[in-house]
Tab-separated table of C-alpha atoms in Angstrom:
chain	number	residue	atom	x	y	z
A	1	UNK	CA	141.026	161.552	52.856
A	2	UNK	CA	138.321	159.003	52.833
A	3	UNK	CA	138.099	155.728	50.392
A	4	UNK	CA	135.184	153.615	49.968
A	5	UNK	CA	136.370	150.462	48.064
A	6	UNK	CA	133.856	147.816	46.633
A	7	UNK	CA	131.817	147.992	49.546
A	8	UNK	CA	128.868	145.426	50.050
A	9	UNK	CA	126.361	146.101	52.954
A	10	UNK	CA	123.392	143.696	54.069
A	11	UNK	CA	120.664	143.659	56.626
A	12	UNK	CA	120.136	140.827	58.458
A	13	UNK	CA	122.334	138.770	56.130
A	14	UNK	CA	119.542	138.871	53.553
A	15	UNK	CA	118.950	142.194	52.231
A	16	UNK	CA	121.926	143.570	50.064
A	17	UNK	CA	121.642	147.360	50.260
A	18	UNK	CA	125.076	148.174	48.630
A	19	UNK	CA	126.850	146.173	45.892
A	20	UNK	CA	130.326	147.006	45.245
A	21	UNK	CA	130.181	151.128	45.942
A	22	UNK	CA	133.298	152.723	45.496
A	23	UNK	CA	134.031	156.572	45.833
A	24	UNK	CA	136.437	159.126	47.092
A	25	UNK	CA	136.289	162.176	49.370
A	26	UNK	CA	139.436	164.141	48.797
A	27	UNK	CA	140.849	166.440	51.538
A	28	UNK	CA	138.965	169.752	51.712
A	29	UNK	CA	136.468	168.891	48.842
A	30	UNK	CA	132.742	168.514	48.947
A	31	UNK	CA	131.284	165.302	47.428
A	32	UNK	CA	127.718	164.649	46.861
A	33	UNK	CA	125.610	161.335	46.686
A	34	UNK	CA	122.543	161.368	45.006
A	35	UNK	CA	119.673	158.759	44.582
A	36	UNK	CA	116.134	158.045	45.081
A	37	UNK	CA	114.634	156.525	48.389
A	38	UNK	CA	115.925	153.023	48.801
A	39	UNK	CA	118.966	153.715	46.519
A	40	UNK	CA	121.590	153.120	49.506
A	41	UNK	CA	122.295	156.513	50.385
A	42	UNK	CA	121.755	156.312	54.127
A	43	UNK	CA	123.426	152.734	54.390
A	44	UNK	CA	126.470	154.516	53.003
A	45	UNK	CA	126.515	157.244	55.512
A	46	UNK	CA	125.875	154.700	58.371
A	47	UNK	CA	128.730	152.526	57.279
A	48	UNK	CA	131.159	155.520	57.184
A	49	UNK	CA	129.869	156.770	60.645
A	50	UNK	CA	130.057	153.381	62.096
A	51	UNK	CA	126.347	153.331	63.358
A	52	UNK	CA	125.354	150.536	60.753
A	53	UNK	CA	125.353	147.787	63.319
A	54	UNK	CA	122.619	149.856	65.335
A	55	UNK	CA	120.640	149.401	62.300
A	56	UNK	CA	121.400	145.621	62.334
A	57	UNK	CA	123.472	145.906	59.028
A	58	UNK	CA	126.971	144.300	58.299
A	59	UNK	CA	129.691	144.857	55.983
A	60	UNK	CA	130.070	141.840	53.860
A	61	UNK	CA	132.661	142.883	51.574
A	62	UNK	CA	135.025	145.461	50.792
A	63	UNK	CA	136.062	148.202	52.966
A	64	UNK	CA	136.550	151.861	54.051
A	65	UNK	CA	139.822	154.001	55.025
A	66	UNK	CA	140.462	157.254	56.570
A	67	UNK	CA	143.755	158.848	55.925
A	68	UNK	CA	144.760	155.037	55.045
A	69	UNK	CA	143.556	153.692	58.158
A	70	UNK	CA	140.646	151.122	57.914
A	71	UNK	CA	137.556	151.934	59.700
A	72	UNK	CA	136.619	148.076	60.113
A	73	UNK	CA	135.586	147.228	63.907
A	74	UNK	CA	135.558	150.964	64.884
A	75	UNK	CA	132.583	152.239	66.938
A	76	UNK	CA	130.846	155.646	66.269
A	77	UNK	CA	132.717	157.192	69.273
A	78	UNK	CA	136.053	156.225	67.887
A	79	UNK	CA	135.129	157.267	64.342
A	80	UNK	CA	134.085	160.835	66.012
A	81	UNK	CA	137.476	160.773	67.771
A	82	UNK	CA	139.101	160.457	64.415
A	83	UNK	CA	137.291	163.743	63.016
A	84	UNK	CA	134.417	161.932	61.377
A	85	UNK	CA	130.846	163.448	62.216
A	86	UNK	CA	127.496	162.923	60.959
A	87	UNK	CA	124.452	165.078	60.807
A	88	UNK	CA	121.708	162.736	60.764
A	89	UNK	CA	118.525	162.889	58.762
A	90	UNK	CA	115.665	164.462	60.632
A	91	UNK	CA	117.875	166.591	62.626
A	92	UNK	CA	117.363	164.579	65.806
A	93	UNK	CA	118.327	167.622	68.194
A	94	UNK	CA	117.658	167.371	71.983
A	95	UNK	CA	114.180	168.976	71.997
A	96	UNK	CA	114.064	169.587	75.690
A	97	UNK	CA	117.757	170.890	75.968
A	98	UNK	CA	118.391	174.469	74.887
A	99	UNK	CA	120.503	175.667	72.148
A	100	UNK	CA	123.437	176.171	74.011
A	101	UNK	CA	122.937	172.750	75.863
A	102	UNK	CA	122.866	170.800	72.638
A	103	UNK	CA	125.910	172.338	71.609
A	104	UNK	CA	127.607	171.698	74.728
A	105	UNK	CA	126.734	168.070	74.075
A	106	UNK	CA	128.204	167.904	70.744
A	107	UNK	CA	131.377	169.063	72.336
A	108	UNK	CA	131.595	166.404	75.070
A	109	UNK	CA	134.673	164.739	73.131
A	110	UNK	CA	136.570	167.605	72.706
A	111	UNK	CA	139.981	167.687	73.857
A	112	UNK	CA	139.758	170.869	76.442
A	113	UNK	CA	137.768	173.766	77.520
A	114	UNK	CA	139.529	176.173	75.040
A	115	UNK	CA	138.994	174.018	72.106
A	116	UNK	CA	134.950	173.712	73.005
A	117	UNK	CA	135.097	177.478	73.367
A	118	UNK	CA	136.674	178.008	69.991
A	119	UNK	CA	134.214	175.585	68.500
A	120	UNK	CA	131.265	177.387	69.746
A	121	UNK	CA	132.678	180.741	68.698
A	122	UNK	CA	133.099	179.143	65.087
A	123	UNK	CA	129.105	177.923	65.458
A	124	UNK	CA	127.985	181.226	66.604
A	125	UNK	CA	130.029	182.977	63.841
A	126	UNK	CA	128.087	180.736	61.042
A	127	UNK	CA	124.757	180.954	62.825
A	128	UNK	CA	124.408	184.154	64.385
A	129	UNK	CA	120.744	183.085	65.111
A	130	UNK	CA	121.571	180.651	67.296
A	131	UNK	CA	123.785	182.953	69.235
A	132	UNK	CA	120.652	184.996	69.965
A	133	UNK	CA	118.495	182.112	71.060
A	134	UNK	CA	121.224	180.233	72.892
A	135	UNK	CA	118.937	179.699	75.990
A	136	UNK	CA	115.650	178.837	74.038
A	137	UNK	CA	114.522	175.225	74.280
A	138	UNK	CA	115.479	173.639	70.872
A	139	UNK	CA	111.800	172.180	70.225
A	140	UNK	CA	110.688	175.706	69.929
A	141	UNK	CA	113.000	176.428	66.832
A	142	UNK	CA	111.623	176.299	63.456
A	143	UNK	CA	112.579	173.620	61.015
A	144	UNK	CA	115.343	175.287	59.326
A	145	UNK	CA	116.715	176.433	62.692
A	146	UNK	CA	116.811	173.206	64.230
A	147	UNK	CA	118.747	172.007	60.795
A	148	UNK	CA	121.300	174.778	61.861
A	149	UNK	CA	121.513	173.579	65.115
A	150	UNK	CA	122.161	170.064	64.238
A	151	UNK	CA	125.171	171.066	61.840
A	152	UNK	CA	126.303	173.180	64.730
A	153	UNK	CA	126.546	170.549	67.297
A	154	UNK	CA	128.361	168.153	64.661
A	155	UNK	CA	130.872	171.242	64.533
A	156	UNK	CA	131.566	171.290	68.103
A	157	UNK	CA	133.348	168.032	67.659
A	158	UNK	CA	135.829	169.847	65.120
A	159	UNK	CA	135.574	167.446	62.487
A	160	UNK	CA	137.893	167.092	59.535
A	161	UNK	CA	135.053	165.391	57.640
A	162	UNK	CA	131.286	166.134	58.290
A	163	UNK	CA	128.793	163.914	56.542
A	164	UNK	CA	125.091	165.069	56.373
A	165	UNK	CA	122.001	162.901	55.486
A	166	UNK	CA	119.475	164.762	53.670
A	167	UNK	CA	119.987	168.246	55.221
A	168	UNK	CA	117.428	169.968	53.030
A	169	UNK	CA	114.753	167.503	53.897
A	170	UNK	CA	111.104	169.449	54.615
A	171	UNK	CA	112.650	172.821	54.360
A	172	UNK	CA	111.508	175.620	52.245
A	173	UNK	CA	113.347	176.602	48.951
A	174	UNK	CA	114.929	179.800	50.708
A	175	UNK	CA	116.393	177.817	53.689
A	176	UNK	CA	117.709	175.212	51.559
A	177	UNK	CA	119.658	177.686	49.678
A	178	UNK	CA	121.012	179.363	53.011
A	179	UNK	CA	121.837	175.870	54.167
A	180	UNK	CA	124.085	175.046	50.855
A	181	UNK	CA	125.867	178.570	51.481
A	182	UNK	CA	126.394	177.518	54.965
A	183	UNK	CA	127.970	174.232	53.816
A	184	UNK	CA	130.412	176.027	51.520
A	185	UNK	CA	131.281	178.064	54.289
A	186	UNK	CA	132.295	175.057	56.610
A	187	UNK	CA	134.119	173.502	53.694
A	188	UNK	CA	136.101	176.953	52.674
A	189	UNK	CA	137.365	176.787	56.370
A	190	UNK	CA	139.317	173.481	55.728
A	191	UNK	CA	136.459	170.754	56.518
A	192	UNK	CA	135.802	168.086	53.648
A	193	UNK	CA	131.692	167.522	53.212
A	194	UNK	CA	130.169	164.371	52.087
A	195	UNK	CA	126.750	165.091	51.358
A	196	UNK	CA	123.810	162.999	50.795
A	197	UNK	CA	121.039	164.337	49.176
A	198	UNK	CA	117.723	164.130	47.042
A	199	UNK	CA	117.986	167.873	46.060
A	200	UNK	CA	120.234	167.651	43.219
A	201	UNK	CA	120.077	171.339	42.394
A	202	UNK	CA	121.701	172.339	45.952
A	203	UNK	CA	123.941	169.473	46.223
A	204	UNK	CA	125.486	169.694	42.670
A	205	UNK	CA	125.408	173.607	42.999
A	206	UNK	CA	128.086	172.999	46.081
A	207	UNK	CA	129.996	169.893	45.385
A	208	UNK	CA	133.238	169.314	43.682
A	209	UNK	CA	132.301	165.791	42.727
A	210	UNK	CA	129.334	163.714	42.704
A	211	UNK	CA	127.945	160.060	42.615
A	212	UNK	CA	124.611	158.917	41.667
A	213	UNK	CA	123.545	155.760	43.540
A	214	UNK	CA	120.725	153.397	42.006
A	215	UNK	CA	119.540	150.270	43.824
A	216	UNK	CA	122.761	149.926	45.854
A	217	UNK	CA	125.204	150.699	42.888
A	218	UNK	CA	127.237	153.638	41.646
A	219	UNK	CA	125.303	154.169	38.368
A	220	UNK	CA	127.152	157.375	37.439
A	221	UNK	CA	129.851	159.493	38.772
A	222	UNK	CA	132.160	162.729	37.826
A	223	UNK	CA	132.482	166.301	38.485
A	224	UNK	CA	129.266	168.108	39.625
A	225	UNK	CA	129.630	170.290	36.689
A	226	UNK	CA	129.628	167.202	34.290
A	227	UNK	CA	126.702	165.719	36.130
A	228	UNK	CA	124.642	168.981	36.199
A	229	UNK	CA	125.099	169.148	32.442
A	230	UNK	CA	124.322	165.401	31.876
A	231	UNK	CA	120.763	164.930	30.043
A	232	UNK	CA	120.227	161.848	32.410
A	233	UNK	CA	120.748	163.686	35.454
A	234	UNK	CA	118.746	166.978	34.470
A	235	UNK	CA	115.813	164.732	33.392
A	236	UNK	CA	115.859	162.492	36.432
A	237	UNK	CA	117.016	164.901	39.342
A	238	UNK	CA	116.763	168.621	38.200
A	239	UNK	CA	113.956	168.897	36.000
A	240	UNK	CA	114.115	170.303	32.276
A	241	UNK	CA	113.877	173.887	33.250
A	242	UNK	CA	116.498	173.860	36.150
A	243	UNK	CA	119.441	176.412	35.570
A	244	UNK	CA	120.795	177.463	38.975
A	245	UNK	CA	121.644	176.008	42.709
A	246	UNK	CA	119.089	177.934	44.234
A	247	UNK	CA	118.145	175.449	46.466
A	248	UNK	CA	115.172	173.667	44.567
A	249	UNK	CA	114.219	172.250	41.514
A	250	UNK	CA	112.576	174.324	38.583
A	251	UNK	CA	109.983	171.540	38.177
A	252	UNK	CA	109.690	168.467	40.314
A	253	UNK	CA	112.499	166.030	39.949
A	254	UNK	CA	111.069	162.607	38.774
A	255	UNK	CA	112.326	159.387	40.553
A	256	UNK	CA	114.749	156.899	38.346
A	257	UNK	CA	113.853	153.639	37.692
A	258	UNK	CA	117.552	152.855	36.327
A	259	UNK	CA	120.096	155.793	35.870
A	260	UNK	CA	121.886	155.409	32.495
A	261	UNK	CA	124.903	157.395	31.350
A	262	UNK	CA	127.944	157.302	29.114
A	263	UNK	CA	129.966	159.404	31.678
A	264	UNK	CA	133.270	157.956	32.664
A	265	UNK	CA	133.727	157.032	36.221
A	266	UNK	CA	135.743	159.806	38.369
A	267	UNK	CA	138.905	158.392	39.339
A	268	UNK	CA	139.888	161.054	41.710
C-alpha cells in the first residue's frame, strides 16, 4: 500500500531530519515506528500526510508511493481524498465544538450523505461513549475521550490508511490499552495502520511489523515479535520486566543513544 524509499528530509535546508529512511506498509496491516524524541518519527508522518511544508520542511531525496502512485507535490487535502488520514499528536480536537460537530468536520470530504452516515455509525459502534456525549463540547471530555474523538474524526473520512502520532501520549495505562484494542478493531475492519509511538509495549503488542528510528535513520526493523524479543529493544524501550502488551512498560523505558542490533532488515 505505502512504500517509503530512501527518504531524505530537511528543515530550512540545513537540519537533516531523515536520512535514507525506507519502510513499507502492506495492505490491511499494522506497522509501528518506534524511537526517542528527535528520532524523526513526526517528520516521517508529516511527509506521508503532505503536511511537511507547513512546518517548513522539504523532501531532498527519495520518495513515497501509495498504491504505486507518487505522493510528491500533493497537498494534504488531496492525500486525504486518496485515503490517507492522520491523527495528529496532542489530539487537536475542536474544543468549542460538540462531539458530533467534530465528527461532522472530519467527514466534510466524504462522497455523499449516506457515506457520512455510515462512517458516523462506525465511529459510534467503536466508541459508544462518544455516542452518549455527542452533544457535549469536546473541551469537556477527558484526555482519553478526546483521543477517541480524534481517532473517530479521522475515521469519518473512511481512510484506507490511518496514521497516528503518539496516540498514547499523556494517557493512563488502562486507557492506553483500550486505545490499542481500538486500533486492532479498526485494522480488523480492513484499514491499514501506521503507528508512531514511544510506548513500545502497546505498539509492538498490536503491530505486524516495526521499525526503530534513531537520529533520522532506520536502525532496526523486523516483525513485531522479533523486535519484542530483541535484547536491545527490551532494554531500551520495554524494560527488563516487560512481558505483555498491557499498555505500559513494566519499568521506565530508557532513551537510546544509538540502537544496535544484528536483526536483518524486513523486506516485506
